[in-house]
CSV table of N, CA and C in Angstrom, one decimal:
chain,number,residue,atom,x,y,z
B,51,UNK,N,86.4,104.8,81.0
B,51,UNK,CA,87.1,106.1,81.0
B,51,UNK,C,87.3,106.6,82.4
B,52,UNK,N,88.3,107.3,82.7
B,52,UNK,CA,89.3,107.8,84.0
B,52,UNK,C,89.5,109.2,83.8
B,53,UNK,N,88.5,109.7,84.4
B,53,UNK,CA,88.9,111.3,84.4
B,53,UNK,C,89.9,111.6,85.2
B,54,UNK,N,90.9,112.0,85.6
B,54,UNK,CA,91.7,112.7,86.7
B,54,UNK,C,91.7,113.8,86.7
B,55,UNK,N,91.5,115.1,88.0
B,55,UNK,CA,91.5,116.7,88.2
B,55,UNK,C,92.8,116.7,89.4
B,56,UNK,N,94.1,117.2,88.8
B,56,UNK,CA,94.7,117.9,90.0
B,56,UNK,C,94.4,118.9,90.4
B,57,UNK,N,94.8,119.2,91.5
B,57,UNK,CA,95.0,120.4,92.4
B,57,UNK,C,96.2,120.8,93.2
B,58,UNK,N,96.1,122.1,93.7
B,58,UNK,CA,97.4,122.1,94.8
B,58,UNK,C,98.1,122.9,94.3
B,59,UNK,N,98.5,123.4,93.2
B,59,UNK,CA,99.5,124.1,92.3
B,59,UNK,C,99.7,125.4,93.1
B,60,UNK,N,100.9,126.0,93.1
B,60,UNK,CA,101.2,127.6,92.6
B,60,UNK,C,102.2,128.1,93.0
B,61,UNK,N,102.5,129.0,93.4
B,61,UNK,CA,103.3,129.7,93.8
B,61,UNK,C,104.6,130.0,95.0
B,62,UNK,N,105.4,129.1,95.3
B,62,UNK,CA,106.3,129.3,96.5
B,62,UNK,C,107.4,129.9,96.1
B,63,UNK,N,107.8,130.1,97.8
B,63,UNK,CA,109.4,130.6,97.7
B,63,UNK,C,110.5,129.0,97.7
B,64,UNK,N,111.6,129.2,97.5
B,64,UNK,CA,112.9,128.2,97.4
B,64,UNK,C,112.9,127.6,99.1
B,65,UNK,N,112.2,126.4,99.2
B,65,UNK,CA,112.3,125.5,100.3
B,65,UNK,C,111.3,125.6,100.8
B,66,UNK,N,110.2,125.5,100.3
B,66,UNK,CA,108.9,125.6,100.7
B,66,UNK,C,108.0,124.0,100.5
B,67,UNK,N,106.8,124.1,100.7
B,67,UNK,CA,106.4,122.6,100.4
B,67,UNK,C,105.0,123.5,99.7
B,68,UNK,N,104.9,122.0,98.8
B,68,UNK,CA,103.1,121.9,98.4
B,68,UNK,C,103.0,120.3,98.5
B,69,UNK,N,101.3,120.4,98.5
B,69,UNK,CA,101.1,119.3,97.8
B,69,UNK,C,100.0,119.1,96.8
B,70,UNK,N,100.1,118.3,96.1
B,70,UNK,CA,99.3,118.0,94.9
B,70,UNK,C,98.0,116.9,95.1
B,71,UNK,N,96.9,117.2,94.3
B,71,UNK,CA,95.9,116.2,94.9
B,71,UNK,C,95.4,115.5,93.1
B,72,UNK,N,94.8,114.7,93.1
B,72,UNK,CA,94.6,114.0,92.1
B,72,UNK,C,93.5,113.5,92.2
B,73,UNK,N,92.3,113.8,91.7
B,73,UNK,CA,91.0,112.9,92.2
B,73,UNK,C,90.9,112.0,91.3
B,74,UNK,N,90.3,110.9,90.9
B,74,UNK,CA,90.0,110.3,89.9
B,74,UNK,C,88.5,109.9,89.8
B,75,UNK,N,88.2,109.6,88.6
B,75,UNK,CA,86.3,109.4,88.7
B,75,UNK,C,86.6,108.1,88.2
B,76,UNK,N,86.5,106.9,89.0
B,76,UNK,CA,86.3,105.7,88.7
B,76,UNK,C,86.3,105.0,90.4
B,77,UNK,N,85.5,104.3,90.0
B,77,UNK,CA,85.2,103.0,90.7
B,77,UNK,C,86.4,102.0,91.3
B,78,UNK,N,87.2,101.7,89.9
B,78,UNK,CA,88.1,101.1,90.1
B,78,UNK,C,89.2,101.2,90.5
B,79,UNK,N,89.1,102.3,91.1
B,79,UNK,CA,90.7,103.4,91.4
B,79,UNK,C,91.5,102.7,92.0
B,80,UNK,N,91.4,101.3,93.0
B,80,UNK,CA,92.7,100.6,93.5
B,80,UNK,C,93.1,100.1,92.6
B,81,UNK,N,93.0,100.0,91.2
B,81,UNK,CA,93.3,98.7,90.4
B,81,UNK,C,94.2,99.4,89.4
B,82,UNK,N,94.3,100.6,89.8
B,82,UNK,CA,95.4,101.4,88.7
B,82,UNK,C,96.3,102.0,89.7
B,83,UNK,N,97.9,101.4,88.8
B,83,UNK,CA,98.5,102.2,89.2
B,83,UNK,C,99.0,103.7,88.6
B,84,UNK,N,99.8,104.8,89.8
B,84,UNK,CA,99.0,106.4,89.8
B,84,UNK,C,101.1,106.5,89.3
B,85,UNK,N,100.7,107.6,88.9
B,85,UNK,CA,101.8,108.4,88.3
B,85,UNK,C,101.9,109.6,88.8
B,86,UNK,N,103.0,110.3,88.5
B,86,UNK,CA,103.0,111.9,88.7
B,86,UNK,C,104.5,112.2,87.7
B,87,UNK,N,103.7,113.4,86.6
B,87,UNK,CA,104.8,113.7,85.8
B,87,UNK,C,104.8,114.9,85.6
B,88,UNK,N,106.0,116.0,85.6
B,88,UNK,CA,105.9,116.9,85.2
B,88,UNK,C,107.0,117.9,84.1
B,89,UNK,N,106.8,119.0,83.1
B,89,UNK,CA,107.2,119.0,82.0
B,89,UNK,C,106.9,120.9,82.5
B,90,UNK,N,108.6,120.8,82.2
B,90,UNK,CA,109.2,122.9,82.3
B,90,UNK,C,109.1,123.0,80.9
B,91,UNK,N,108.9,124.5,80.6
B,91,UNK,CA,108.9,125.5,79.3
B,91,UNK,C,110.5,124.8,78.8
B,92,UNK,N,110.3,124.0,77.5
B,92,UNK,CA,111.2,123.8,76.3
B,92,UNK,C,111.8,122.4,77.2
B,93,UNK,N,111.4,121.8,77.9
B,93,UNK,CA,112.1,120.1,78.0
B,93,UNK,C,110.8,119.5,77.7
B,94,UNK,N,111.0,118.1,77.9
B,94,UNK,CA,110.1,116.9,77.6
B,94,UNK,C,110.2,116.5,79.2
B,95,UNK,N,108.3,115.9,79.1
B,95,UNK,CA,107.6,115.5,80.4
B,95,UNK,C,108.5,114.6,80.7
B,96,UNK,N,108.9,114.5,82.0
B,96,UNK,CA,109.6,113.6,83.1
B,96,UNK,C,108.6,113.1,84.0
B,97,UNK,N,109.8,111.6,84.5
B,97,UNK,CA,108.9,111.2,85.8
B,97,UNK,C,109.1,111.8,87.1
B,98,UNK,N,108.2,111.8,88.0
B,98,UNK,CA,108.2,112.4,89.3
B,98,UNK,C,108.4,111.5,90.3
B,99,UNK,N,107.2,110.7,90.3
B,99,UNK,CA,107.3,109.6,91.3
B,99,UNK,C,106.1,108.9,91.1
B,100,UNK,N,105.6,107.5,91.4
B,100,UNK,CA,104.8,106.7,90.9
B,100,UNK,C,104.3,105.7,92.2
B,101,UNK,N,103.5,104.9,92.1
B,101,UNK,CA,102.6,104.1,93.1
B,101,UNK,C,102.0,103.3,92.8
B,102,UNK,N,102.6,101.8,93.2
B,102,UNK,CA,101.6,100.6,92.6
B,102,UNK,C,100.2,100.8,93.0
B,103,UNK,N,99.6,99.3,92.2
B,103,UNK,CA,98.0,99.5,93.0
B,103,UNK,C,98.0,98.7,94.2
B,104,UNK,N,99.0,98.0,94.1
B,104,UNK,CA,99.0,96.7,95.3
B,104,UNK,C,100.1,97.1,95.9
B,105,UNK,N,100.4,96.8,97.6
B,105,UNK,CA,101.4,96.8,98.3
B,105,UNK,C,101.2,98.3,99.3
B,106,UNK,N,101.1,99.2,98.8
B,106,UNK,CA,102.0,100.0,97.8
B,106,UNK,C,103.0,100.4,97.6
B,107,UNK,N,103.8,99.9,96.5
B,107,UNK,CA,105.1,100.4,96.3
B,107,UNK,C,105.3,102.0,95.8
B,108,UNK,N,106.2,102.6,95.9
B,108,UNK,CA,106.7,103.7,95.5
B,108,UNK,C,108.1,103.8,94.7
B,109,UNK,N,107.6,104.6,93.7
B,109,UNK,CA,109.5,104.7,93.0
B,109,UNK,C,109.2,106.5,92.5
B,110,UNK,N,110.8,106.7,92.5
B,110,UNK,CA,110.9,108.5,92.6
B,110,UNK,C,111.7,108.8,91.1
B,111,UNK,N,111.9,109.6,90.9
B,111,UNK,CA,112.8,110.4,90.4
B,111,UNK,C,114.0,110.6,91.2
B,112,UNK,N,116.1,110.5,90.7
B,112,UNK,CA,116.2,110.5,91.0
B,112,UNK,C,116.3,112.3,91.9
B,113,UNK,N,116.2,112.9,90.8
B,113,UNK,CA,116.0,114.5,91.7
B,113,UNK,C,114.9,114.8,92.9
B,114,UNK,N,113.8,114.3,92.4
B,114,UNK,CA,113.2,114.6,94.1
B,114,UNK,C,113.6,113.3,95.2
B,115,UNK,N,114.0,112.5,94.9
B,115,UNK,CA,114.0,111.4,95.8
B,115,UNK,C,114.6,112.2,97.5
B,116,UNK,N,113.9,112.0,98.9
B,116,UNK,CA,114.2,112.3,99.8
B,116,UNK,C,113.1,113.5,99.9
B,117,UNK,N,113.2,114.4,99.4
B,117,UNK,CA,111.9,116.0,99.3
B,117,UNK,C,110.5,115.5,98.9
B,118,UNK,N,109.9,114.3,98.0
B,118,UNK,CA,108.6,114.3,97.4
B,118,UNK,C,108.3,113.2,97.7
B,119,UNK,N,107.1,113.2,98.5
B,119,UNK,CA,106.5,111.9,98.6
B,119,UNK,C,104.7,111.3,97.8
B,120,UNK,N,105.1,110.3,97.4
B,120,UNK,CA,103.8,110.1,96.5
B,120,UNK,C,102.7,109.1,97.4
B,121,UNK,N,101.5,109.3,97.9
B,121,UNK,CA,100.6,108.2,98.5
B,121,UNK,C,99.1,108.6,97.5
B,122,UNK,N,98.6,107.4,98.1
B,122,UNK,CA,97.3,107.5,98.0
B,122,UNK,C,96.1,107.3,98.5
B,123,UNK,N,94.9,107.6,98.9
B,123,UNK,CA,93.7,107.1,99.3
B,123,UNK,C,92.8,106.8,98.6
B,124,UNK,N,93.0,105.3,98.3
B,124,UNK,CA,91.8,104.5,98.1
B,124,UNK,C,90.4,104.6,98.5
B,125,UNK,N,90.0,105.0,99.5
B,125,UNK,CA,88.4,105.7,99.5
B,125,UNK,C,88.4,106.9,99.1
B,126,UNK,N,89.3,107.6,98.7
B,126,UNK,CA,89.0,109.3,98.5
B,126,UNK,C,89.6,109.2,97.0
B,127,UNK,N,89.7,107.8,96.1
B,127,UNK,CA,90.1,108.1,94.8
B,127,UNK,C,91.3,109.1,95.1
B,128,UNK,N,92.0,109.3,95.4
B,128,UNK,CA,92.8,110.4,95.2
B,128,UNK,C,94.4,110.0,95.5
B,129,UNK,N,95.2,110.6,94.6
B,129,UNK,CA,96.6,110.3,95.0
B,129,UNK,C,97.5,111.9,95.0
B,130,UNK,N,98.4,112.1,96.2
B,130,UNK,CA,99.1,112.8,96.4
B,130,UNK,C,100.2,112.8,96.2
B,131,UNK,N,100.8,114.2,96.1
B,131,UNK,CA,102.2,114.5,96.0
B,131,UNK,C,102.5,115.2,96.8
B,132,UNK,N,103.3,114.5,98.1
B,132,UNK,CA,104.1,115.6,99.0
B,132,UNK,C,104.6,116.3,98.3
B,133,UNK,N,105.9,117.7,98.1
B,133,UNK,CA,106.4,118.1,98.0
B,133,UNK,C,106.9,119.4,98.6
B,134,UNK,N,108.3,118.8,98.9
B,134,UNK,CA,109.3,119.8,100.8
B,134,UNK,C,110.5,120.2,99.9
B,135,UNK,N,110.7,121.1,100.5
B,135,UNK,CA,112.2,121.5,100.0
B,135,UNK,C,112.2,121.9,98.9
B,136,UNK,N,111.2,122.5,98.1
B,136,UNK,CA,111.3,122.8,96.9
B,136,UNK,C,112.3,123.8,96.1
B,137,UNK,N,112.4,123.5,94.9
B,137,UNK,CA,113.7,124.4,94.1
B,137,UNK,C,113.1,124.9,93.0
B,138,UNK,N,113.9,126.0,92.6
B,138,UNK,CA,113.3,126.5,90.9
B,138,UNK,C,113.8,125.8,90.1
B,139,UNK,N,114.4,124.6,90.2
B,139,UNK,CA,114.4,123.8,89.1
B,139,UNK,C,112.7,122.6,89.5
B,140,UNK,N,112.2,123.0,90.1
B,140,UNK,CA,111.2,122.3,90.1
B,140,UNK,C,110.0,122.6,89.5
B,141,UNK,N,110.1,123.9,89.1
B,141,UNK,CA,108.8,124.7,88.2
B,141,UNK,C,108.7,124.2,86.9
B,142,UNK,N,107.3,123.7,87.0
B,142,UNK,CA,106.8,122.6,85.8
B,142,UNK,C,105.2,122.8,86.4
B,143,UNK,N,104.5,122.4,84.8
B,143,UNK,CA,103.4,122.0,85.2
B,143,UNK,C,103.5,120.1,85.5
B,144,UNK,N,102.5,119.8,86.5
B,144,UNK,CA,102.8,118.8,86.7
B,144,UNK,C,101.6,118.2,86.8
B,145,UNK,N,101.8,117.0,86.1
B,145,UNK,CA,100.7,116.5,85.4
B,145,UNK,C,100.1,114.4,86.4
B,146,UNK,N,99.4,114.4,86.4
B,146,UNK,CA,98.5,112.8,87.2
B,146,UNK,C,98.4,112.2,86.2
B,147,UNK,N,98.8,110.6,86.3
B,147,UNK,CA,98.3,109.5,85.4
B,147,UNK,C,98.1,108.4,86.1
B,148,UNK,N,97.5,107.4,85.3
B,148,UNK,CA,96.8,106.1,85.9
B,148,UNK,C,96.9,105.4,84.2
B,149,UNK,N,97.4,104.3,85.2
B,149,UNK,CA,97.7,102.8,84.0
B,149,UNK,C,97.7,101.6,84.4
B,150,UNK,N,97.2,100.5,84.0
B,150,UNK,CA,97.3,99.5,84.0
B,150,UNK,C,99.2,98.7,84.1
B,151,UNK,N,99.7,99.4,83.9
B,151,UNK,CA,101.3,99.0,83.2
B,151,UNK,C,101.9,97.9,84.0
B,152,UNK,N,102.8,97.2,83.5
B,152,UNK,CA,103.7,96.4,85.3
B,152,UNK,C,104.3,97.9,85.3
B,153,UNK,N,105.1,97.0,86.7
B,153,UNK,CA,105.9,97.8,87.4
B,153,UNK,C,107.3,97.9,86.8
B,154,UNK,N,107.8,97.3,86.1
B,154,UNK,CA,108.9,97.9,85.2
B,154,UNK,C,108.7,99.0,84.3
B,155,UNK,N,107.5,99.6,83.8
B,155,UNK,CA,107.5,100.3,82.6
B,155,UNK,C,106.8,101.1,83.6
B,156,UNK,N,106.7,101.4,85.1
B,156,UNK,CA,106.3,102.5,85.3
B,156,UNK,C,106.4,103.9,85.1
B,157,UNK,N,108.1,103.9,85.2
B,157,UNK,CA,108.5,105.1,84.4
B,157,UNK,C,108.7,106.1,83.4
B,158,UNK,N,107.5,105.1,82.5
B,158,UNK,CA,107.0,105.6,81.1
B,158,UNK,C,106.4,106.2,80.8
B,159,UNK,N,106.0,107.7,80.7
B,159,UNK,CA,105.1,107.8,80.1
B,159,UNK,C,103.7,107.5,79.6
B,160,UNK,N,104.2,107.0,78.5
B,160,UNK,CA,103.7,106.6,77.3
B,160,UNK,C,102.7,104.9,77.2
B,161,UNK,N,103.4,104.5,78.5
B,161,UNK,CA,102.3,103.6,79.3
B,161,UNK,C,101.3,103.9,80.1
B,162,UNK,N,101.0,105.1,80.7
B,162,UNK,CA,99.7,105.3,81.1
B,162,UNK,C,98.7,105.9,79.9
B,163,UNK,N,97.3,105.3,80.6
B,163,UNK,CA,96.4,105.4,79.6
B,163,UNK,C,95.2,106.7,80.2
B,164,UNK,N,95.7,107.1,81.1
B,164,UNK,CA,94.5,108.5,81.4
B,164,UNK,C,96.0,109.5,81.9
B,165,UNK,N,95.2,110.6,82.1
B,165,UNK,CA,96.4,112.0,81.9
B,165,UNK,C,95.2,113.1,82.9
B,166,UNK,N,95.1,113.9,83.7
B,166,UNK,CA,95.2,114.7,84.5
B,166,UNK,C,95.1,116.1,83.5
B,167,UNK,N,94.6,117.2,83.8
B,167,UNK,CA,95.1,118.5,82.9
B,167,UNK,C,96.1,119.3,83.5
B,168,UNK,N,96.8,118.9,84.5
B,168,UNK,CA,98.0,119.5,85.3
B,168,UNK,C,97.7,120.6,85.7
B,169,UNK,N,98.7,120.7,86.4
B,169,UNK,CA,98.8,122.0,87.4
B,169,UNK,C,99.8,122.8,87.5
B,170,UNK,N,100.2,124.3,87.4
B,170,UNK,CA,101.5,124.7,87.2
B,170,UNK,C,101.9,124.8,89.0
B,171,UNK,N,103.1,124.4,89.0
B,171,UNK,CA,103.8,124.5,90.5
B,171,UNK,C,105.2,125.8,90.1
B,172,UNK,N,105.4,126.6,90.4
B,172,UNK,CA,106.5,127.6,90.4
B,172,UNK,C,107.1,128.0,91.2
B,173,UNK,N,108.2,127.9,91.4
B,173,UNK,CA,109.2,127.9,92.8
B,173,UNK,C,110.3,129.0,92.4
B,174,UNK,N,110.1,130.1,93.4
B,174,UNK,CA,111.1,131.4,93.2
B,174,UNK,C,112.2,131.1,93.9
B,175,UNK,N,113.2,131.9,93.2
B,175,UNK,CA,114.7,131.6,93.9
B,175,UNK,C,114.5,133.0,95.3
């Protein structure tokens, strides 16, 4: 079992940065790869940006791609989410995951097997 706790959330103005933190409680934290998804009042959860366990590769969304950057630290269990430039189309709670998955079905959802309790991010015009 893979607990994940974000952090980082809250409140900016239009072009601001945060970033998001992701702890995870396991041992085996290099061996999963980390997600980041987030889900606004009345749509369905989207992908953000994601991170193999090996290499590490990155793949985005294409709306943040260029503004949000995803890494992680392997001794600190933890994976982050830059995020520069922010928009009020970017207010969502935004939610950490960790899966086993390949790398084709990273973009899924429904492929990772632990979930984070999210964090609300809200960005004023």
């Amino acid at each position: 079992q893979v607990q994940l706790v974000e952090s980082g959330g809250g409140l900016v103005q239009a072009g601001g940065s945060l970033r998001l933190s992701c702890a995870a409680s396991t041992r085996t934290f290099s061996r999963y790869a980390m997600g980041w998804f987030r889900q606004a009042p009345g749509k369905e959860r989207e992908f953000v940006a994601a991170i193999t366990w090996s290499g590490p590769n990155t793949y985005y969304a294409d709306s943040v791609k260029g503004r949000f950057t995803i890494s992680r630290a392997i001794a600190r269990n933890t994976v982050y989410l830059q995020m520069n430039g922010l928009k009020p189309e970017d207010t969502a709670v935004y939610y950490c995951a960790a899966g086993t998955m390949a790398i084709a079905t990273m973009l899924d959802s429904r492929e990772y097997d632990y979930w984070g309790q999210g964090t609300q991010v809200t960005v004023s015009s």
